[in-house]
Amino acid sequence: MQKKLSVLVAACAFALSACSMLPEKGDETKNWSAEKLYAEARDEMNGGHYETAIKLFEKLESNYPFGTFAQQAQMEIAYAHYKSQDQAQALAAVERFIKLHPNHPQVDYMYYLRGLINFNDQIGFLSFIYEQDPTERDPKATREAFAAFKVLVDKFPNSKYTPDAIARLNYLVNAMAQYEVHVANYYYRRGAYLAALNRAQAAVQEYSTAPAREEALFIMMRSYDKLGMPVLRDDTQRVFTLNYPDSRFLNPNAAGDAPWWKFWSKGTAKPSPKDALQ
């Protein structure tokens, strides 16, 4: 038994010594210039290989920590995390860049990207495919996305990203209004007419320009009727028919427009970090 154990130990020692004699795998990027690292990372990004791109950008920032290439790498890292749907890492990279470079010429892009990250989390990646109405979700994400775009619009009113941010803000206002309508409908279907009335009134008062106001008024009208309040019901109906004479709620056969929440169907652009340099 002792002899077999000695042979086993000797074999292991030989194997370890043989492994140590093998040449170490070198880092082929070790002597790459900043330009080559950036070009290779961009190629990986364009090919959708975001993890590889992130590693190359991190190598670029580590090897060349000063200058425009390092700053550009930080922006690209945030964008790559965003494209790979890693919201937490993307937001962390954005916040880091804003903290390190608050006066960077393209910092407005990073504020815009922060909005996009929160916005995409709010609407859900598959909403486009399955045509879900994204307002049937927790409104917390909606409010966070709204706050992110609002900062961009307030701080950089002349930014080239501001028009798109404003369009998304309008969407988010509509989403918050529609959420109130979803809740109002929930209460109405369960016979809680006073609760339904209160939520519908909140949507009308707080989001007076949102498309959801139409349905909110209709819920108010029906709730007043169920609560036995004919005067208020008739007053609401007059307001409703004056503002929405061709409403689909009055005419179920009306075709109506495409859902308000599909504003992206026009193909709004989503700039990448390299666009920020143009």
XYZ file of N, CA and C in Angstrom:
834
model
N 0.839 -1.205 0.000
C 0.000 0.000 0.000
C 0.866 1.244 0.000
N 1.952 1.205 0.831
C 2.858 2.340 0.923
C 3.568 2.568 -0.411
N 3.902 1.477 -1.082
C 4.590 1.578 -2.365
C 3.686 2.212 -3.419
N 2.418 1.806 -3.439
C 1.465 2.373 -4.401
C 1.263 3.865 -4.164
N 1.226 4.255 -2.876
C 1.036 5.666 -2.545
C 2.228 6.485 -3.022
N 3.438 5.930 -2.880
C 4.650 6.632 -3.324
C 4.641 6.827 -4.828
N 4.205 5.789 -5.550
C 4.119 5.891 -7.012
C 3.122 6.964 -7.432
N 1.984 7.019 -6.729
C 0.949 8.014 -7.039
C 1.454 9.416 -6.811
N 2.171 9.633 -5.685
C 2.719 10.954 -5.376
C 3.733 11.364 -6.428
N 4.573 10.417 -6.836
C 5.593 10.704 -7.852
C 4.944 11.073 -9.179
N 3.870 10.384 -9.527
C 3.165 10.666 -10.781
C 2.553 12.058 -10.765
N 1.953 12.435 -9.639
C 1.351 13.771 -9.515
C 2.416 14.857 -9.614
N 3.574 14.599 -8.947
C 4.659 15.570 -8.982
C 5.165 15.754 -10.396
N 5.276 14.652 -11.154
C 5.746 14.728 -12.530
C 4.751 15.518 -13.397
N 3.453 15.256 -13.165
C 2.425 15.960 -13.945
C 2.472 17.453 -13.689
N 2.657 17.831 -12.414
C 2.717 19.254 -12.075
C 3.939 19.908 -12.685
N 5.072 19.206 -12.642
C 6.288 19.780 -13.212
C 6.158 19.913 -14.716
N 5.467 18.975 -15.354
C 5.266 19.042 -16.798
C 4.390 20.229 -17.171
N 3.357 20.482 -16.361
C 2.467 21.627 -16.615
C 3.227 22.930 -16.487
N 4.127 23.006 -15.494
C 4.875 24.240 -15.277
C 5.834 24.517 -16.412
N 6.204 23.472 -17.165
C 7.124 23.645 -18.283
C 6.424 24.141 -19.535
N 5.067 24.052 -19.571
C 4.322 24.513 -20.742
C 4.396 26.030 -20.842
N 4.455 26.568 -22.037
C 4.504 28.029 -22.179
C 3.197 28.668 -21.734
N 3.298 29.769 -21.017
C 2.106 30.476 -20.555
C 1.429 31.163 -21.738
N 0.105 31.161 -21.686
C -0.661 31.816 -22.730
C -0.517 33.323 -22.575
N 0.027 33.964 -23.571
C 0.283 35.391 -23.482
C -0.955 36.217 -23.757
N -0.911 37.466 -23.341
C -1.982 38.426 -23.604
C -1.657 39.118 -24.921
N -2.400 38.744 -25.966
C -2.092 39.290 -27.284
C -2.377 40.785 -27.371
N -3.154 41.312 -26.434
C -3.474 42.745 -26.476
C -2.468 43.581 -25.695
N -1.472 42.938 -25.107
C -0.567 43.632 -24.188
C 0.101 44.842 -24.814
N 0.536 44.710 -26.035
C 1.267 45.791 -26.689
C 0.435 46.530 -27.734
N -0.880 46.332 -27.690
C -1.730 47.022 -28.647
C -1.781 48.510 -28.317
N -1.864 49.309 -29.344
C -2.041 50.745 -29.148
C -3.484 51.044 -28.752
N -3.715 52.249 -28.257
C -5.077 52.650 -27.893
C -5.994 52.594 -29.107
N -5.479 52.998 -30.251
C -6.278 52.985 -31.475
C -6.696 51.571 -31.857
N -5.746 50.617 -31.745
C -6.067 49.234 -32.112
C -7.044 48.616 -31.119
N -6.844 48.861 -29.833
C -7.784 48.352 -28.832
C -9.189 48.878 -29.088
N -9.282 50.161 -29.388
C -10.604 50.749 -29.623
C -11.243 50.162 -30.880
N -10.451 50.027 -31.945
C -10.988 49.486 -33.190
C -11.468 48.048 -33.013
N -10.697 47.246 -32.307
C -11.084 45.849 -32.075
C -12.341 45.763 -31.207
N -12.400 46.610 -30.205
C -13.570 46.619 -29.329
C -14.818 47.030 -30.090
N -14.673 48.020 -30.978
C -15.818 48.457 -31.772
C -16.277 47.344 -32.721
N -15.329 46.608 -33.276
C -15.700 45.493 -34.147
C -16.502 44.445 -33.377
N -16.068 44.165 -32.162
C -16.812 43.206 -31.329
C -18.202 43.737 -31.001
N -18.276 45.018 -30.729
C -19.567 45.639 -30.425
C -20.501 45.542 -31.628
N -19.989 45.883 -32.802
C -20.808 45.831 -34.014
C -21.275 44.416 -34.325
N -20.491 43.434 -33.903
C -20.881 42.039 -34.117
C -21.811 41.498 -33.043
N -22.154 42.331 -32.070
C -23.046 41.895 -30.999
C -22.368 41.107 -29.908
N -21.033 41.114 -29.895
C -20.275 40.379 -28.866
C -19.958 41.353 -27.726
N -20.972 41.649 -26.940
C -20.865 42.742 -25.972
C -19.910 42.430 -24.821
N -19.889 41.183 -24.365
C -18.989 40.834 -23.261
C -17.526 40.992 -23.676
N -17.217 40.539 -24.882
C -15.848 40.688 -25.381
C -15.505 42.162 -25.568
N -16.454 42.909 -26.086
C -16.228 44.345 -26.287
C -15.962 45.045 -24.965
N -16.732 44.695 -23.947
C -16.557 45.318 -22.628
C -15.157 45.041 -22.091
N -14.682 43.802 -22.235
C -13.352 43.453 -21.744
C -12.272 44.250 -22.461
N -12.433 44.441 -23.755
C -11.448 45.209 -24.517
C -11.485 46.693 -24.135
N -12.688 47.220 -23.935
C -12.794 48.621 -23.520
C -12.194 48.822 -22.123
N -12.424 47.839 -21.254
C -11.833 47.920 -19.913
C -10.312 47.858 -19.988
N -9.795 47.017 -20.885
C -8.351 46.945 -21.095
C -7.823 48.280 -21.623
N -8.566 48.883 -22.526
C -8.181 50.181 -23.077
C -8.111 51.239 -21.984
N -9.127 51.264 -21.141
C -9.140 52.256 -20.056
C -8.008 52.004 -19.074
N -7.706 50.730 -18.809
C -6.649 50.386 -17.859
C -5.262 50.724 -18.404
N -5.037 50.417 -19.681
C -3.722 50.635 -20.278
C -3.454 52.096 -20.629
N -4.532 52.814 -20.954
C -4.390 54.219 -21.354
C -5.400 55.057 -20.562
N -5.146 55.233 -19.268
C -6.152 55.843 -18.380
C -6.375 57.338 -18.597
N -5.512 57.976 -19.352
C -5.650 59.411 -19.545
C -5.965 59.702 -21.016
N -6.760 60.735 -21.223
C -7.049 61.132 -22.587
C -8.430 60.725 -23.063
N -8.698 61.042 -24.315
C -10.045 60.853 -24.862
C -10.415 59.387 -25.044
N -9.423 58.522 -25.315
C -9.748 57.113 -25.525
C -10.300 56.473 -24.248
N -9.734 56.833 -23.098
C -10.221 56.280 -21.834
C -11.652 56.738 -21.562
N -11.926 58.015 -21.825
C -13.279 58.534 -21.607
C -14.275 57.895 -22.573
N -13.844 57.745 -23.826
C -14.719 57.098 -24.805
C -14.984 55.653 -24.424
N -13.959 54.979 -23.905
C -14.135 53.592 -23.475
C -15.174 53.488 -22.366
N -15.170 54.436 -21.444
C -16.151 54.429 -20.357
C -17.568 54.577 -20.904
N -17.731 55.435 -21.900
C -19.046 55.594 -22.522
C -19.469 54.318 -23.244
N -18.527 53.711 -23.946
C -18.833 52.490 -24.691
C -19.194 51.335 -23.757
N -18.532 51.266 -22.615
C -18.831 50.224 -21.641
C -20.283 50.332 -21.172
N -20.699 51.542 -20.877
C -22.090 51.752 -20.452
C -23.060 51.331 -21.550
N -22.742 51.707 -22.787
C -23.615 51.366 -23.912
C -23.648 49.850 -24.143
N -22.491 49.193 -24.017
C -22.440 47.742 -24.219
C -23.275 47.012 -23.171
N -23.206 47.448 -21.928
C -24.047 46.843 -20.887
C -25.532 47.065 -21.197
N -25.840 48.248 -21.703
C -27.223 48.567 -22.081
C -27.697 47.635 -23.193
N -26.848 47.433 -24.217
C -27.228 46.577 -25.328
C -27.355 45.119 -24.905
N -26.593 44.715 -23.908
C -26.677 43.334 -23.429
C -27.766 43.166 -22.369
N -28.531 44.228 -22.141
C -29.677 44.227 -21.218
C -29.281 43.993 -19.769
N -28.078 44.435 -19.424
C -27.634 44.381 -18.033
C -27.865 45.761 -17.432
N -29.088 45.978 -16.953
C -29.485 47.312 -16.514
C -28.627 47.831 -15.363
N -28.369 46.977 -14.375
C -27.634 47.422 -13.193
C -26.219 47.883 -13.558
N -25.516 47.087 -14.372
C -24.163 47.451 -14.768
C -24.162 48.677 -15.672
N -25.144 48.780 -16.532
C -25.230 49.936 -17.430
C -25.433 51.221 -16.636
N -26.343 51.194 -15.670
C -26.586 52.383 -14.850
C -25.370 52.744 -14.018
N -24.685 51.724 -13.497
C -23.483 51.988 -12.701
C -22.413 52.657 -13.552
N -22.256 52.193 -14.794
C -21.260 52.787 -15.687
C -21.629 54.217 -16.052
N -22.914 54.466 -16.268
C -23.368 55.829 -16.584
C -23.101 56.773 -15.416
N -23.486 56.337 -14.222
C -23.303 57.185 -13.043
C -21.819 57.463 -12.807
N -20.988 56.475 -13.045
C -19.541 56.658 -12.872
C -19.023 57.722 -13.837
N -19.447 57.641 -15.085
C -18.969 58.606 -16.073
C -19.422 60.021 -15.711
N -20.686 60.176 -15.345
C -21.211 61.502 -15.008
C -20.467 62.079 -13.807
N -20.154 61.227 -12.840
C -19.428 61.685 -11.651
C -17.999 62.092 -11.990
N -17.334 61.318 -12.859
C -15.949 61.598 -13.208
C -15.807 62.751 -14.201
N -16.802 62.903 -15.081
C -16.681 63.887 -16.157
C -17.950 64.737 -16.276
N -18.299 65.488 -15.241
C -19.555 66.258 -15.283
C -19.585 67.330 -16.363
N -18.404 67.758 -16.829
C -18.340 68.813 -17.844
C -17.873 68.293 -19.200
N -17.934 67.007 -19.385
C -17.533 66.417 -20.658
C -18.453 66.938 -21.771
N -17.900 67.202 -22.959
C -18.723 67.741 -24.054
C -19.898 66.858 -24.445
N -19.768 65.545 -24.224
C -20.859 64.632 -24.580
C -21.542 64.028 -23.353
N -21.457 64.700 -22.215
C -22.102 64.147 -21.017
C -23.618 64.107 -21.189
N -24.160 64.960 -22.075
C -25.604 64.919 -22.316
C -26.033 63.557 -22.860
N -25.145 62.934 -23.649
C -25.456 61.604 -24.151
C -25.612 60.601 -23.022
N -24.782 60.737 -21.992
C -24.847 59.794 -20.879
C -26.132 59.984 -20.074
N -26.577 61.240 -19.957
C -27.880 61.464 -19.323
C -28.992 60.833 -20.164
N -28.867 60.955 -21.471
C -29.850 60.353 -22.372
C -29.837 58.832 -22.257
N -28.635 58.253 -22.205
C -28.519 56.800 -22.072
C -29.125 56.328 -20.752
N -28.933 57.093 -19.690
C -29.544 56.720 -18.415
C -31.061 56.654 -18.552
N -31.625 57.602 -19.289
C -33.062 57.561 -19.531
C -33.467 56.344 -20.329
N -32.693 56.020 -21.384
C -33.015 54.855 -22.201
C -32.973 53.566 -21.396
N -31.988 53.458 -20.522
C -31.848 52.246 -19.710
C -33.079 52.060 -18.838
N -33.478 53.118 -18.158
C -34.681 53.038 -17.317
C -35.934 52.849 -18.154
N -35.985 53.494 -19.297
C -37.152 53.404 -20.175
C -37.347 51.988 -20.680
N -36.281 51.373 -21.154
C -36.390 50.013 -21.665
C -36.741 49.022 -20.575
N -36.289 49.276 -19.357
C -36.680 48.413 -18.246
C -38.168 48.560 -17.973
N -38.681 49.779 -18.148
C -40.087 50.038 -17.870
C -41.000 49.356 -18.887
N -40.655 49.474 -20.169
C -41.568 48.939 -21.180
C -41.382 47.448 -21.393
N -40.210 46.913 -21.033
C -39.985 45.488 -21.216
C -39.485 45.193 -22.614
N -38.464 44.349 -22.693
C -37.810 44.086 -23.973
C -38.745 43.456 -24.990
N -39.699 42.615 -24.551
C -40.551 41.895 -25.488
C -41.857 42.606 -25.776
N -42.044 43.816 -25.249
C -43.284 44.537 -25.511
C -43.470 44.778 -26.998
N -42.376 45.043 -27.725
C -42.464 45.301 -29.147
C -43.001 44.081 -29.892
N -42.574 42.897 -29.438
C -42.921 41.677 -30.161
C -44.358 41.262 -29.879
N -44.718 41.256 -28.608
C -46.034 40.756 -28.234
C -47.091 41.836 -28.136
N -46.710 43.074 -28.444
C -47.649 44.187 -28.478
C -48.403 44.333 -27.171
N -47.680 44.228 -26.082
C -48.285 44.431 -24.772
C -48.441 45.914 -24.514
N -49.505 46.286 -23.833
C -49.615 47.643 -23.332
C -48.759 47.708 -22.078
N -47.630 48.429 -22.112
C -46.682 48.381 -21.001
C -47.127 49.113 -19.752
N -48.307 49.743 -19.769
C -48.756 50.441 -18.571
C -49.303 49.475 -17.521
N -49.479 48.215 -17.890
C -49.974 47.241 -16.923
C -48.800 46.695 -16.111
N -48.050 47.598 -15.513
C -46.849 47.246 -14.774
C -46.739 48.124 -13.533
N -45.772 47.797 -12.700
C -45.479 48.610 -11.533
C -45.069 50.007 -11.989
N -45.743 51.079 -11.521
C -45.426 52.431 -11.991
C -44.097 52.963 -11.481
N -43.435 52.259 -10.569
C -42.158 52.736 -10.044
C -41.137 52.916 -11.161
N -41.031 51.926 -12.048
C -40.095 52.023 -13.163
C -40.464 53.169 -14.093
N -41.752 53.404 -14.266
C -42.198 54.508 -15.111
C -41.732 55.837 -14.546
N -41.885 56.014 -13.246
C -41.474 57.271 -12.613
C -39.959 57.463 -12.693
N -39.195 56.374 -12.549
C -37.741 56.483 -12.626
C -37.297 56.878 -14.032
N -37.930 56.312 -15.040
C -37.599 56.674 -16.413
C -37.962 58.128 -16.685
N -39.115 58.552 -16.182
C -39.540 59.945 -16.365
C -38.526 60.896 -15.731
N -38.099 60.593 -14.515
C -37.143 61.455 -13.819
C -35.817 61.540 -14.576
N -35.381 60.427 -15.155
C -34.102 60.407 -15.872
C -34.153 61.306 -17.110
N -35.195 61.201 -17.895
C -35.308 62.042 -19.084
C -35.557 63.512 -18.718
N -36.253 63.732 -17.615
C -36.546 65.112 -17.199
C -35.249 65.847 -16.866
N -34.295 65.156 -16.248
C -33.004 65.772 -15.927
C -32.300 66.203 -17.209
N -32.306 65.352 -18.221
C -31.677 65.695 -19.493
C -32.322 66.936 -20.099
N -33.636 66.957 -20.156
C -34.353 68.081 -20.768
C -34.090 69.373 -20.016
N -34.045 69.306 -18.694
C -33.822 70.507 -17.886
C -32.382 71.011 -17.984
N -31.416 70.091 -17.969
C -30.009 70.484 -17.965
C -29.481 70.822 -19.360
N -30.029 70.153 -20.370
C -29.511 70.318 -21.725
C -30.669 70.544 -22.709
N -31.340 71.677 -22.609
C -32.499 71.911 -23.484
C -32.145 71.956 -24.965
N -30.887 72.244 -25.286
C -30.480 72.330 -26.690
C -29.743 71.088 -27.183
N -29.715 70.056 -26.380
C -29.045 68.817 -26.780
C -29.772 68.176 -27.957
N -29.009 67.492 -28.811
C -29.636 66.799 -29.933
C -30.466 65.603 -29.475
N -30.288 65.199 -28.224
C -31.064 64.078 -27.686
C -32.364 64.535 -27.019
N -32.495 65.844 -26.815
C -33.654 66.357 -26.078
C -34.977 66.124 -26.802
N -35.075 66.323 -28.128
C -36.376 66.054 -28.778
C -36.887 64.638 -28.555
N -35.999 63.660 -28.666
C -36.429 62.281 -28.424
C -36.799 62.083 -26.965
N -36.046 62.718 -26.064
C -36.357 62.610 -24.633
C -37.738 63.185 -24.344
N -38.085 64.291 -25.004
C -39.406 64.902 -24.801
C -40.508 63.966 -25.281
N -40.279 63.320 -26.426
C -41.265 62.362 -26.931
C -41.474 61.223 -25.939
N -40.394 60.774 -25.339
C -40.497 59.689 -24.361
C -41.136 60.178 -23.068
N -40.892 61.428 -22.703
C -41.560 61.991 -21.527
C -43.074 62.016 -21.743
N -43.496 62.410 -22.935
C -44.931 62.414 -23.237
C -45.507 61.007 -23.124
N -44.763 60.043 -23.641
C -45.185 58.650 -23.515
C -45.345 58.258 -22.052
N -44.362 58.634 -21.241
C -44.373 58.230 -19.838
C -45.500 58.905 -19.069
N -45.810 60.147 -19.421
C -46.972 60.805 -18.815
C -48.228 60.014 -19.144
N -48.347 59.617 -20.420
C -49.492 58.810 -20.821
C -49.528 57.478 -20.077
N -48.349 56.906 -19.874
C -48.280 55.618 -19.179
C -48.762 55.754 -17.740
N -48.353 56.830 -17.078
C -48.787 57.027 -15.695
C -50.290 57.274 -15.615
N -50.809 58.007 -16.596
C -52.253 58.235 -16.635
C -52.999 56.932 -16.894
N -52.490 56.152 -17.843
C -53.154 54.897 -18.172
C -53.103 53.909 -17.013
N -52.054 53.990 -16.219
C -51.989 53.122 -15.043
C -53.154 53.423 -14.095
N -53.418 54.719 -13.895
C -54.554 55.103 -13.043
C -55.857 54.551 -13.616
N -55.974 54.558 -14.940
C -57.187 54.041 -15.578
C -57.299 52.529 -15.397
N -56.170 51.833 -15.488
C -56.193 50.382 -15.240
C -56.712 50.091 -13.831
N -56.221 50.842 -12.872
C -56.654 50.634 -11.489
C -58.132 50.977 -11.343
N -58.554 52.074 -11.980
C -59.973 52.455 -11.917
C -60.858 51.365 -12.496
N -60.453 50.806 -13.616
C -61.225 49.712 -14.219
C -61.272 48.493 -13.306
N -60.162 48.222 -12.647
C -60.096 47.096 -11.714
C -61.155 47.258 -10.608
N -61.193 48.452 -10.032
C -62.169 48.706 -8.972
C -63.606 48.639 -9.506
N -63.804 49.194 -10.705
C -65.161 49.214 -11.258
C -65.677 47.800 -11.490
N -64.831 46.942 -12.038
C -65.262 45.569 -12.328
C -65.619 44.807 -11.060
N -65.064 45.247 -9.937
C -65.337 44.562 -8.663
C -66.404 45.271 -7.833
N -67.041 46.241 -8.437
C -68.139 46.918 -7.767
C -67.721 47.977 -6.765
N -66.445 48.312 -6.716
C -65.956 49.375 -5.810
C -66.025 50.697 -6.572
N -67.246 51.204 -6.743
C -67.458 52.332 -7.651
C -66.871 53.640 -7.137
N -66.872 53.844 -5.837
C -66.291 55.065 -5.300
C -64.778 55.078 -5.509
N -64.138 53.944 -5.278
C -62.695 53.846 -5.506
C -62.372 54.038 -6.985
N -63.207 53.461 -7.849
C -63.011 53.624 -9.294
C -63.138 55.089 -9.682
N -64.131 55.762 -9.110
C -64.341 57.181 -9.396
C -63.130 58.007 -8.977
N -62.596 57.733 -7.804
C -61.454 58.503 -7.296
C -60.223 58.343 -8.183
N -59.934 57.121 -8.627
C -58.764 56.911 -9.476
C -58.960 57.539 -10.851
N -60.165 57.448 -11.371
C -60.442 58.061 -12.677
C -60.328 59.581 -12.590
N -60.842 60.171 -11.504
C -60.724 61.618 -11.307
C -59.258 62.045 -11.221
N -58.435 61.233 -10.553
C -57.017 61.552 -10.437
C -56.355 61.593 -11.814
N -56.726 60.658 -12.679
C -56.157 60.639 -14.030
C -56.576 61.871 -14.819
N -57.832 62.275 -14.675
C -58.338 63.447 -15.397
C -57.662 64.724 -14.919
N -57.509 64.858 -13.610
C -56.968 66.088 -13.041
C -55.455 66.209 -13.208
N -54.728 65.115 -13.026
C -53.272 65.176 -13.050
C -52.678 65.020 -14.445
N -53.425 64.403 -15.349
C -52.898 64.154 -16.693
C -53.920 64.622 -17.730
N -54.166 65.905 -17.734
C -55.264 66.455 -18.536
C -55.043 66.336 -20.037
N -53.787 66.185 -20.481
C -53.515 66.098 -21.915
C -53.259 64.671 -22.386
N -53.316 63.717 -21.492
C -53.005 62.334 -21.854
C -54.182 61.674 -22.572
N -53.939 60.790 -23.526
C -55.027 60.068 -24.190
C -55.903 59.277 -23.231
N -55.326 58.856 -22.102
C -56.091 58.067 -21.133
C -57.227 58.861 -20.503
N -57.184 60.177 -20.644
C -58.243 61.015 -20.075
C -59.617 60.631 -20.629
N -59.666 60.211 -21.887
C -60.931 59.811 -22.506
C -61.581 58.672 -21.734
N -60.841 57.617 -21.501
C -61.393 56.466 -20.788
C -61.671 56.811 -19.331
N -60.835 57.671 -18.746
C -61.050 58.074 -17.354
C -62.392 58.776 -17.198
N -62.715 59.661 -18.133
C -64.015 60.349 -18.084
C -65.160 59.354 -18.238
N -64.972 58.377 -19.090
C -66.017 57.378 -19.297
C -66.248 56.560 -18.023
N -65.167 56.220 -17.326
C -65.296 55.490 -16.066
C -65.982 56.360 -15.027
N -65.637 57.635 -14.989
C -66.311 58.551 -14.056
C -67.814 58.577 -14.322
N -68.186 58.669 -15.585
C -69.596 58.718 -15.961
C -70.333 57.462 -15.488
N -69.741 56.315 -15.717
C -70.390 55.061 -15.311
C -70.413 54.912 -13.785
N -69.348 55.384 -13.127
C -69.296 55.267 -11.665
C -70.351 56.140 -11.004
N -70.509 57.354 -11.515
C -71.565 58.222 -10.985
C -72.932 57.570 -11.151
N -73.122 56.900 -12.289
C -74.393 56.231 -12.540
C -74.618 55.110 -11.531
N -73.590 54.311 -11.269
C -73.715 53.205 -10.317
C -73.914 53.713 -8.890
N -73.358 54.884 -8.592
C -73.493 55.449 -7.244
C -74.803 56.210 -7.056
N -75.633 56.259 -8.103
C -76.912 56.944 -8.013
C -76.766 58.454 -7.929
N -75.862 59.003 -8.745
C -75.613 60.450 -8.749
C -75.848 60.963 -10.171
N -77.122 61.074 -10.590
C -77.451 61.392 -11.993
C -76.986 62.780 -12.441
N -76.976 63.743 -11.548
C -76.575 65.100 -11.946
C -75.102 65.124 -12.344
N -74.254 64.543 -11.500
C -72.832 64.496 -11.808
C -72.557 63.588 -13.006
N -73.351 62.536 -13.136
C -73.207 61.657 -14.296
C -73.480 62.427 -15.582
N -74.567 63.188 -15.588
C -74.931 63.931 -16.796
C -73.924 65.046 -17.099
N -73.427 65.690 -16.047
C -72.406 66.732 -16.259
C -71.149 66.129 -16.898
N -70.734 64.977 -16.378
C -69.546 64.310 -16.911
C -69.789 63.853 -18.342
N -70.999 63.396 -18.622
C -71.312 62.952 -19.976
C -71.252 64.105 -20.966
N -71.694 65.290 -20.542
C -71.620 66.446 -21.432
C -70.160 66.794 -21.763
N -69.312 66.755 -20.737
C -67.888 67.031 -20.961
C -67.286 65.967 -21.875
N -67.696 64.727 -21.626
C -67.159 63.613 -22.393
C -67.535 63.728 -23.872
N -68.805 63.925 -24.174
C -69.264 63.978 -25.566
C -68.767 65.234 -26.275
N -68.567 66.308 -25.526
C -68.029 67.535 -26.129
C -66.587 67.333 -26.586
N -65.799 66.648 -25.765
C -64.384 66.455 -26.072
C -64.118 65.234 -26.957
N -64.990 64.231 -26.859
C -64.755 62.994 -27.604
C -66.052 62.542 -28.296
N -66.529 63.336 -29.260
C -67.822 62.997 -29.893
C -67.794 61.677 -30.657
N -66.618 61.259 -31.116
C -66.520 60.006 -31.867
C -65.823 58.917 -31.056
N -65.938 59.006 -29.763
C -65.233 58.076 -28.887
C -65.617 56.626 -29.169
N -64.631 55.764 -29.114
C -64.886 54.329 -29.289
C -65.696 53.770 -28.126
N -65.710 54.484 -27.002
C -66.494 54.009 -25.855
C -67.983 54.249 -26.079
N -68.300 55.228 -26.920
C -69.700 55.461 -27.278
C -70.093 54.697 -28.529
N -69.086 54.449 -29.387
C -69.324 53.729 -30.631
C -68.330 52.574 -30.735
N -68.683 51.403 -30.259
C -67.763 50.250 -30.246
C -67.231 49.878 -31.628
N -67.926 50.309 -32.710
C -67.503 49.953 -34.056
C -66.488 50.929 -34.647
N -66.174 51.991 -33.897
C -65.206 52.970 -34.397
C -63.829 52.322 -34.477
N -63.111 52.638 -35.544
C -61.810 52.014 -35.750
C -60.781 52.525 -34.765
N -60.708 53.828 -34.604
C -59.737 54.407 -33.673
C -58.329 54.406 -34.247
N -57.432 55.078 -33.537
C -56.049 55.162 -33.966
C -55.251 54.005 -33.377
N -54.004 53.913 -33.807
C -53.103 52.917 -33.226
C -52.876 53.249 -31.759
N -52.565 52.269 -30.930
C -52.336 52.538 -29.501
C -51.340 53.663 -29.300
N -51.638 54.574 -28.369
C -50.785 55.735 -28.125
C -49.370 55.346 -27.749
N -49.234 54.147 -27.126
C -47.934 53.772 -26.600
C -47.004 53.190 -27.661
N -47.392 53.236 -28.939
C -46.535 52.710 -29.993
C -45.842 53.836 -30.760
N -45.453 54.880 -30.074
C -44.818 55.989 -30.769
C -43.501 55.581 -31.411
N -42.895 54.489 -30.903
C -41.603 54.057 -31.451
C -41.752 53.401 -32.819
N -42.971 53.148 -33.276
C -43.175 52.458 -34.544
C -42.660 53.273 -35.722
N -42.411 54.558 -35.500
C -41.871 55.397 -36.564
C -40.372 55.214 -36.720
N -39.793 54.355 -35.898
C -38.375 54.058 -36.036
C -37.476 55.102 -35.419
N -37.781 55.522 -34.215
C -36.937 56.512 -33.558
C -35.532 55.956 -33.368
N -34.563 56.809 -33.568
C -33.166 56.376 -33.501
C -32.707 56.218 -32.064
N -31.780 55.300 -31.874
C -31.156 55.108 -30.577
C -29.644 55.262 -30.779
N -29.136 56.474 -30.664
C -27.715 56.710 -30.961
C -26.797 55.889 -30.073
N -25.652 55.529 -30.630
C -24.610 54.845 -29.874
C -23.558 55.858 -29.465
N -22.642 55.497 -28.583
C -21.637 56.465 -28.108
C -20.841 57.124 -29.219
N -20.551 56.390 -30.303
C -19.753 56.992 -31.368
C -20.498 58.164 -32.019
N -21.846 58.128 -31.983
C -22.620 59.245 -32.527
C -22.413 60.511 -31.703
N -22.100 60.326 -30.441
C -21.914 61.485 -29.578
C -20.679 62.288 -29.967
N -19.780 61.662 -30.712
C -18.553 62.349 -31.113
C -18.720 63.128 -32.404
N -19.848 62.946 -33.091
C -20.043 63.593 -34.378
C -20.556 65.019 -34.220
